[in-house]
Short mmCIF file of C-alpha atoms in Angstrom, two decimals:
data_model
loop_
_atom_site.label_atom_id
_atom_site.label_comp_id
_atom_site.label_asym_id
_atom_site.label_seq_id
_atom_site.Cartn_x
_atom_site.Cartn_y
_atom_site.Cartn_z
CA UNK A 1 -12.63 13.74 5.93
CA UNK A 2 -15.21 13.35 9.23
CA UNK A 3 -17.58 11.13 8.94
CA UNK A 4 -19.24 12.27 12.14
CA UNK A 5 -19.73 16.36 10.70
CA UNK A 6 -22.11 13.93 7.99
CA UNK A 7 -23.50 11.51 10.02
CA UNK A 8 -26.92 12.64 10.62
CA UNK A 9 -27.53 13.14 7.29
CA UNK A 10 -27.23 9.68 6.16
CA UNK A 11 -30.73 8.44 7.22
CA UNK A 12 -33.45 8.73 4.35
CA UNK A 13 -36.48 10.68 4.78
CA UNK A 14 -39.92 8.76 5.40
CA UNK A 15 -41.46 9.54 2.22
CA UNK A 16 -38.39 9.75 -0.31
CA UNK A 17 -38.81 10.81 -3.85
CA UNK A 18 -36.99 8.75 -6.37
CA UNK A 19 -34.06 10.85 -6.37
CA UNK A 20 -33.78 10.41 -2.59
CA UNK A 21 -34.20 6.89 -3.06
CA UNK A 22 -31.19 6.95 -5.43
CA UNK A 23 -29.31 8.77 -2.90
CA UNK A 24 -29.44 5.94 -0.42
CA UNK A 25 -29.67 2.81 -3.07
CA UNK A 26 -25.92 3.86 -4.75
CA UNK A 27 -24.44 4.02 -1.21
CA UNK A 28 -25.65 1.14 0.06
CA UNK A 29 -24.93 -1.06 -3.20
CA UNK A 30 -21.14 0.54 -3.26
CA UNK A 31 -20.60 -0.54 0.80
CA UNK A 32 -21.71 -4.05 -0.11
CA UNK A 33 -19.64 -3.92 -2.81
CA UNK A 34 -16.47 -2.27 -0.72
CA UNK A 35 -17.75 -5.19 2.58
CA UNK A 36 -17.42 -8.05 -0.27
CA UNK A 37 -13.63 -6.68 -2.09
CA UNK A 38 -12.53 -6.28 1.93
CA UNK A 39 -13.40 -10.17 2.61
CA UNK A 40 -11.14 -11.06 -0.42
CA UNK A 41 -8.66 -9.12 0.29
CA UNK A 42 -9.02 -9.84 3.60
CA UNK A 43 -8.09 -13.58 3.06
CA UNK A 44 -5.48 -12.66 0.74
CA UNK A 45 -3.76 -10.57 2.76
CA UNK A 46 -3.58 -12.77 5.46
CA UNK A 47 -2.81 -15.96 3.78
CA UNK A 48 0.10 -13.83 2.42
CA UNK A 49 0.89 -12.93 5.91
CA UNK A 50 0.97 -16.29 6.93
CA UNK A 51 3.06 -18.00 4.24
CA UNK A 52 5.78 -15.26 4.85
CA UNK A 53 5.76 -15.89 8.38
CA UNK A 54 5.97 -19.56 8.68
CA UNK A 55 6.47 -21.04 4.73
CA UNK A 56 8.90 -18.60 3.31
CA UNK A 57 12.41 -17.37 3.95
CA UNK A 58 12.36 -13.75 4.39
CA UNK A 59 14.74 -11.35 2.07
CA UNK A 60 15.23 -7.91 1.83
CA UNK A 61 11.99 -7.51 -0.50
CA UNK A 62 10.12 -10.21 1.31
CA UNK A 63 10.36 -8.12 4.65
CA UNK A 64 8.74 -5.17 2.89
CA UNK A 65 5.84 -7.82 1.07
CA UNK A 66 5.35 -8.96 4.83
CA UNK A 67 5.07 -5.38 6.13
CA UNK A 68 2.59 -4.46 3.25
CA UNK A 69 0.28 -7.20 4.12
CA UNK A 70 0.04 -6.17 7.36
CA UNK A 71 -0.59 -2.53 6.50
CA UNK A 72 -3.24 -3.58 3.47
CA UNK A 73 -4.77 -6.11 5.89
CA UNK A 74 -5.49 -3.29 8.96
CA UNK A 75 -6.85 -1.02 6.40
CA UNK A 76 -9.14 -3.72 4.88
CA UNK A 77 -10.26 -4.38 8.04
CA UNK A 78 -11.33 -0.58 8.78
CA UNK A 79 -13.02 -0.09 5.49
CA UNK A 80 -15.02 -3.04 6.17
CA UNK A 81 -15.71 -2.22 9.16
CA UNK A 82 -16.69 1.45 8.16
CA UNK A 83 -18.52 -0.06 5.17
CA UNK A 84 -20.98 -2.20 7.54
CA UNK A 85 -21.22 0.81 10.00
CA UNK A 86 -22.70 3.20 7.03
CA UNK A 87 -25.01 0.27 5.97
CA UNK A 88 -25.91 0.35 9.67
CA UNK A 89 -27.05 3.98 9.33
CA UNK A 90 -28.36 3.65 5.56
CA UNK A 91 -30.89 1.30 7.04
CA UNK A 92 -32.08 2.86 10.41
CA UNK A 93 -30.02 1.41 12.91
CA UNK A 94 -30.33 3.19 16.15
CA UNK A 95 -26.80 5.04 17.04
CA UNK A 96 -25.85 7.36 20.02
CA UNK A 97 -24.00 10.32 19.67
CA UNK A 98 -20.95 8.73 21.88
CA UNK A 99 -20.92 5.80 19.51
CA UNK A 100 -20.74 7.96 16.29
CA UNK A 101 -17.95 9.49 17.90
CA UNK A 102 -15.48 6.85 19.05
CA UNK A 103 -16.49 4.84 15.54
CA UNK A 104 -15.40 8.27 13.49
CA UNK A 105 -12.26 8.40 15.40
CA UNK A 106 -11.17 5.14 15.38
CA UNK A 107 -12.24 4.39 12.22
CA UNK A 108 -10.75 7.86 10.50
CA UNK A 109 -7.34 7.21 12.60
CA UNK A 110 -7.19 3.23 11.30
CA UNK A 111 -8.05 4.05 8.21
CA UNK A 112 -5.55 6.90 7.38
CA UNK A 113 -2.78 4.64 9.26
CA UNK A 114 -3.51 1.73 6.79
CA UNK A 115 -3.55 3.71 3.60
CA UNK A 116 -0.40 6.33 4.40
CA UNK A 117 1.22 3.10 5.58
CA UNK A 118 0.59 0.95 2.29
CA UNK A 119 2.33 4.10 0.28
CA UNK A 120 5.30 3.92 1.83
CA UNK A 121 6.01 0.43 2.29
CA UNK A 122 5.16 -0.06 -1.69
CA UNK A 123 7.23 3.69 -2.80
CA UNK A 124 10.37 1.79 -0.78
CA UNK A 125 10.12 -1.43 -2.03
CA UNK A 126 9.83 0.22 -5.39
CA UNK A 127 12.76 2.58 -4.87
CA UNK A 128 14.95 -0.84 -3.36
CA UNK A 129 14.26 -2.73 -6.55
CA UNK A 130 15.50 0.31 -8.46
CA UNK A 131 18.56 0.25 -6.26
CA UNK A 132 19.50 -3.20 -7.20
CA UNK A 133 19.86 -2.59 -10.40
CA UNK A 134 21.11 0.53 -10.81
CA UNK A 135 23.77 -0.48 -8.24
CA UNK A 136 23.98 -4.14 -7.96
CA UNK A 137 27.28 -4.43 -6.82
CA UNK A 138 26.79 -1.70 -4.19
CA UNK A 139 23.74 -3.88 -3.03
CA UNK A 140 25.31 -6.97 -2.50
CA UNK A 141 28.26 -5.50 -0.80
CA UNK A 142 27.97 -2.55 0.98
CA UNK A 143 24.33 -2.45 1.61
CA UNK A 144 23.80 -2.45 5.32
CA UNK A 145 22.39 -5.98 6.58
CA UNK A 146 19.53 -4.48 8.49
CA UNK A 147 18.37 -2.11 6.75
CA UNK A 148 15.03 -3.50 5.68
CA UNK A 149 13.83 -3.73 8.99
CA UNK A 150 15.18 -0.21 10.46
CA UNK A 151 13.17 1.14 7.14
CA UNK A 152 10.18 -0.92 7.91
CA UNK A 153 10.19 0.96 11.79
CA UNK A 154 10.50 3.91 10.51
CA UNK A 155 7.87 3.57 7.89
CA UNK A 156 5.25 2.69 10.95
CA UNK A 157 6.52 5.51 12.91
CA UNK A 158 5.93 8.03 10.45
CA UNK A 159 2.58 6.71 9.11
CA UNK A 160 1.54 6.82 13.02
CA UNK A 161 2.78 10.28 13.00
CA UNK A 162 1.45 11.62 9.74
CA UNK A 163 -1.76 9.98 11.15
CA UNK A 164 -2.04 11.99 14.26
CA UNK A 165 -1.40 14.96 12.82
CA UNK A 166 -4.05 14.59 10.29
CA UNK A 167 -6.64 13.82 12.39
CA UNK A 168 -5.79 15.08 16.17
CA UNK A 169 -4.59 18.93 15.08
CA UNK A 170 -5.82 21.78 16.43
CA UNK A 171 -8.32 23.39 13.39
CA UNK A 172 -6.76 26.64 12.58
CA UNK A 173 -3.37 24.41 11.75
CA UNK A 174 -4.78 21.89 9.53
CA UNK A 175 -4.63 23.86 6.62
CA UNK A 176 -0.62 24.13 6.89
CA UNK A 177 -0.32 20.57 7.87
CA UNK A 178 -2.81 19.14 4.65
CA UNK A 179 -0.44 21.02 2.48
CA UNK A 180 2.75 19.85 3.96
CA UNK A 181 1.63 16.19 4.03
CA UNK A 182 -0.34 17.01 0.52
CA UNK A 183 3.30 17.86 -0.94
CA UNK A 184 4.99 14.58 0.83
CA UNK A 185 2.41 12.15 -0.92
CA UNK A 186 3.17 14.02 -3.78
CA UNK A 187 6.77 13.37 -3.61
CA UNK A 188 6.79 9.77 -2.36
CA UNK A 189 4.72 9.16 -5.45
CA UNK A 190 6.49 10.61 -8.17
CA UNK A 191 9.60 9.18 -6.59
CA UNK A 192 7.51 5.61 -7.12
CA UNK A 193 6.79 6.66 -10.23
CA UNK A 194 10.17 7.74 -11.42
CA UNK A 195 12.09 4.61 -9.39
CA UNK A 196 9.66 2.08 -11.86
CA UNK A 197 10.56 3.81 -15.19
CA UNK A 198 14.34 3.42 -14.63
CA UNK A 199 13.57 0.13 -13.14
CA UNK A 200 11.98 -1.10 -17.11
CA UNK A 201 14.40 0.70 -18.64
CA UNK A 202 17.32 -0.67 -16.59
CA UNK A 203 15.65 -4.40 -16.99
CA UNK A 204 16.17 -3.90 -21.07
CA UNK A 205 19.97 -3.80 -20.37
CA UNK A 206 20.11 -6.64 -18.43
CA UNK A 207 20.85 -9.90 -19.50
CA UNK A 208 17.79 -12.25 -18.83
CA UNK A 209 19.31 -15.06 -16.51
CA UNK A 210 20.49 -11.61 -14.49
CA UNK A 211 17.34 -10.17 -14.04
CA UNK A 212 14.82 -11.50 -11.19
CA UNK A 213 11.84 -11.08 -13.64
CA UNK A 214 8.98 -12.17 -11.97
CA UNK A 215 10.11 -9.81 -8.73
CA UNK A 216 9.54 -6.88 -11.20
CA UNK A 217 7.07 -7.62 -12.64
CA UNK A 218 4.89 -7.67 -9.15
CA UNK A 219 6.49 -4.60 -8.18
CA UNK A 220 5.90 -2.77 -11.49
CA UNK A 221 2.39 -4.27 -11.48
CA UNK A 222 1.55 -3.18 -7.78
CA UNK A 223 2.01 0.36 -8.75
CA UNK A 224 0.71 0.52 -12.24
CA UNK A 225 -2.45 -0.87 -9.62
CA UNK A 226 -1.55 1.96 -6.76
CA UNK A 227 -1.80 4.79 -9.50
CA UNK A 228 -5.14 3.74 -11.87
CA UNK A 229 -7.17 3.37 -8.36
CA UNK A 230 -5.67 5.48 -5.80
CA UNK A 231 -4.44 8.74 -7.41
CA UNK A 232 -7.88 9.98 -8.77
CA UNK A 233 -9.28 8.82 -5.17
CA UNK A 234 -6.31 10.43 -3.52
CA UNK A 235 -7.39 13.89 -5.25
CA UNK A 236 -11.17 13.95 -4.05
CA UNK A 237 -9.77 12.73 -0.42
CA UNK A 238 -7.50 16.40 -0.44
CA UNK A 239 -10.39 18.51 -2.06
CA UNK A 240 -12.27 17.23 1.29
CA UNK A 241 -9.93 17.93 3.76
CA UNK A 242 -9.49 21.62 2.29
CA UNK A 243 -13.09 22.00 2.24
CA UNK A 244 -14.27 21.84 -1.58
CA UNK A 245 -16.57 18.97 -0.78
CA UNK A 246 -19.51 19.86 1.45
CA UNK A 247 -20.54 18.07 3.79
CA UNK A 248 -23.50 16.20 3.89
CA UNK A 249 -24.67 12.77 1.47
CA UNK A 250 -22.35 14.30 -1.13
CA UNK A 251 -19.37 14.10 1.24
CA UNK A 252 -20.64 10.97 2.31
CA UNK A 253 -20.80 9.28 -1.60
CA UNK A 254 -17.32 10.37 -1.77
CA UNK A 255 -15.97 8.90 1.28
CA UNK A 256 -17.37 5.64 0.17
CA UNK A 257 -16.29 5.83 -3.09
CA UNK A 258 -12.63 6.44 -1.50
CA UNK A 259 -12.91 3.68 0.46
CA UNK A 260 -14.30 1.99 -2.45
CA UNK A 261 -10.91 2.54 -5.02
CA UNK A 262 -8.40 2.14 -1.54
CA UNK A 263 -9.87 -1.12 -0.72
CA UNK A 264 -9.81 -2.67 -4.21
CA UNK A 265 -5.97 -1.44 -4.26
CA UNK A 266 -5.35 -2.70 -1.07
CA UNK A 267 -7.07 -6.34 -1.87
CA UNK A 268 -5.31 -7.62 -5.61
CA UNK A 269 -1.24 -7.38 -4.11
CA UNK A 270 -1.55 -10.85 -3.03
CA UNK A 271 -3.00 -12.09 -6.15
CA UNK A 272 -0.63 -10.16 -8.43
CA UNK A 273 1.82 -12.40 -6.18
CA UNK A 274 0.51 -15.52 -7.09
CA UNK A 275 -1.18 -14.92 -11.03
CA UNK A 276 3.05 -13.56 -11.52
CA UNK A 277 3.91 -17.17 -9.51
CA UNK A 278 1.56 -19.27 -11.45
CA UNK A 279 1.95 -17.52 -15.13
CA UNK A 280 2.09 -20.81 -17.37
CA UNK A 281 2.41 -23.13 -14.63
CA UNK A 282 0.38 -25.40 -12.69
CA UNK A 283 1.63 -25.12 -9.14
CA UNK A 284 0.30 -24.15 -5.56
CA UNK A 285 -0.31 -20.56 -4.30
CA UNK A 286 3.01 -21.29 -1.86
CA UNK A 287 5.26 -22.45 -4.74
CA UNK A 288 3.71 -19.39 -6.71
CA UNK A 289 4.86 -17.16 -4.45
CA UNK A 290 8.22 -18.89 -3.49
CA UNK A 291 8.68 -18.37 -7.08
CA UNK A 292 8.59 -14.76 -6.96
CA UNK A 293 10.03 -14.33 -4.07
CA UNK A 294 13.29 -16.62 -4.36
CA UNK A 295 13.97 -14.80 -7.69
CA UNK A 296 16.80 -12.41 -5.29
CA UNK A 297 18.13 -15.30 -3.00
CA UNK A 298 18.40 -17.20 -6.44
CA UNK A 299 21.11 -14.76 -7.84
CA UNK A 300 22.64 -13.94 -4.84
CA UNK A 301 25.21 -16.38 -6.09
CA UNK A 302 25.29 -14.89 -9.11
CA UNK A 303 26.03 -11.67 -7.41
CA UNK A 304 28.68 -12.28 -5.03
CA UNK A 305 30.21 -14.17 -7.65
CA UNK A 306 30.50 -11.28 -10.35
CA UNK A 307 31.91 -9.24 -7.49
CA UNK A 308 34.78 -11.44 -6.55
CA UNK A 309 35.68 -11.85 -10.31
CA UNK A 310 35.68 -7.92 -10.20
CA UNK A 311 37.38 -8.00 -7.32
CA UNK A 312 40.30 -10.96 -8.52
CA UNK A 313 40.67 -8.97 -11.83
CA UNK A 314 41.40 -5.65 -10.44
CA UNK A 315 44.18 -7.46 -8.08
CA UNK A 316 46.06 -9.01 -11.47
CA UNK A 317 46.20 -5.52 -13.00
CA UNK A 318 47.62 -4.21 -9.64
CA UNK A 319 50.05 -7.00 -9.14
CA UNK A 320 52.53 -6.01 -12.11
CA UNK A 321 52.51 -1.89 -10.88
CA UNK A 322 53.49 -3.13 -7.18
#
């Protein structure tokens, strides 16, 4: 969606009837809101970012937490940034043609990056949860050391490129490439979907002191979040870029209001974190989330001593056939 094809028709007319005037109030109320949500999620996400770095041993989930912070935290930095810049124009403030251009650019290209990024760092972590307990012995064995971190480069290199070609295509190939990327969201996110219904059902199966509960549940709870306020944005974001939406203030209102639902997803991951860590205790926001987050290095233990039970029994029923 361009901001700058709708620029120009943000400013209100000199003498505005009241439904004018209700075209310009209900932006400008939503940006402050959006500005406000991206300041708390703003300090969220970076406290987050912080505690991981320097407080907390990293896992294999807390690698892809870390990485989702710093996805959530660029793109709550461009919607606030695009928030203020619309209040900017809602209110009269000068702007040159040049400037409306490098600020749509930028802004479109840093704000697609932070929301295709955020998808697929929360559809893997999803999918890795599922892993571990559909295949917990696979996980703790054969599961290659590294692979978190290979994932998480690959993850930035395709949100980069998925980027690019969303904004920087030629015209008369856009078309093609909305649908192809339209059908990859579409994918990723059922495979989120799918990956937390096994993961509930598996957790019923699984004896309690097994199960890293809290881990789940902030997993479980992060999409439950990533579905009620992105998908119905999602859908207005694609009936844009086809061109159902003119353009214009009504284009406009719904680029706000996308920013609006992204921004509120994008802020209440780090304090699903810490209400999980906290839930009927009274401890700090870093024990909170050491809490959740120790929940795998906890059982690890637990793991690798299941497997070499496993392991010890299958050599006593060998030893009487050699």
């Amino acid at each position: 969606m361009s901001l700058n094809s709708s620029v120009n028709n943000t400013n209100p007319p000199v003498q505005a009837s009241s439904a004018d005037v209700s075209l310009v109030t209900i932006p400008i109320t939503i940006c402050l809101v959006t500005v406000i949500i991206c300041m708390v999620g703003l300090v969220g996400n970076g406290l987050t970012i912080y505690l991981l770095c320097f407080r907390i041993k990293l896992n294999q989930s807390t690698v892809y937490i870390l990485n989702l912070a710093f996805a959530d935290f660029v793109y709550l930095f461009c919607c606030c940034m695009v928030s203020l810049y619309f209040l900017c124009l809602y209110n009269g403030v000068p702007t040159t043609s040049d400037n409306d251009r490098t600020f749509s650019m930028l802004g479109e290209f840093l704000h697609s990056f932070g929301f295709n990024s955020s998808l697929f760092f929360l559809a893997t972590l999803c999918l890795e949860r599922c892993l571990t307990v559909c295949f917990p012995i696979w996980y703790k064995c054969r599961r290659p050391k590294h692979l978190s971190i290979i994932l998480c480069g690959i993850i930035w290199i395709l949100s980069v490129l998925i980027t690019v070609l969303e904004r920087f295509l030629i015209p008369e190939h856009r078309s093609t490439v909305y649908t192809v990327i339209s059908v990859v969201f579409l994918i990723v996110t059922l495979a989120m979907i799918g990956s937390s219904v096994i993961l509930l059902v598996e957790i019923q199966k699984t004896s309690i002191r097994c199960r890293p509960l809290k881990l789940y549940i902030v997993v479980v709870t992060a999409v439950i979040t990533f579905l009620v306020s992105l998908v119905p944005a999602t859908m207005v974001r694609l009936l844009a870029l086809f061109g159902f939406i003119p353009t214009g203030r009504i284009r406009i209102l719904s680029y706000i209001m996308i920013s609006l639902c992204s921004a509120i997803n994008s802020t209440v991951n780090p304090y699903i974190y810490v209400i999980v860590g906290q839930w009927k205790t009274s401890i700090s926001t870093t024990q909170a989330l050491q809490s959740v987050f120790k929940d795998e290095d906890g059982r690890s233990s637990e793991g690798h001593a299941l497997v070499e039970t496993q392991q010890s029994d299958l050599s006593k029923n060998r030893a009487p056939s050699g």
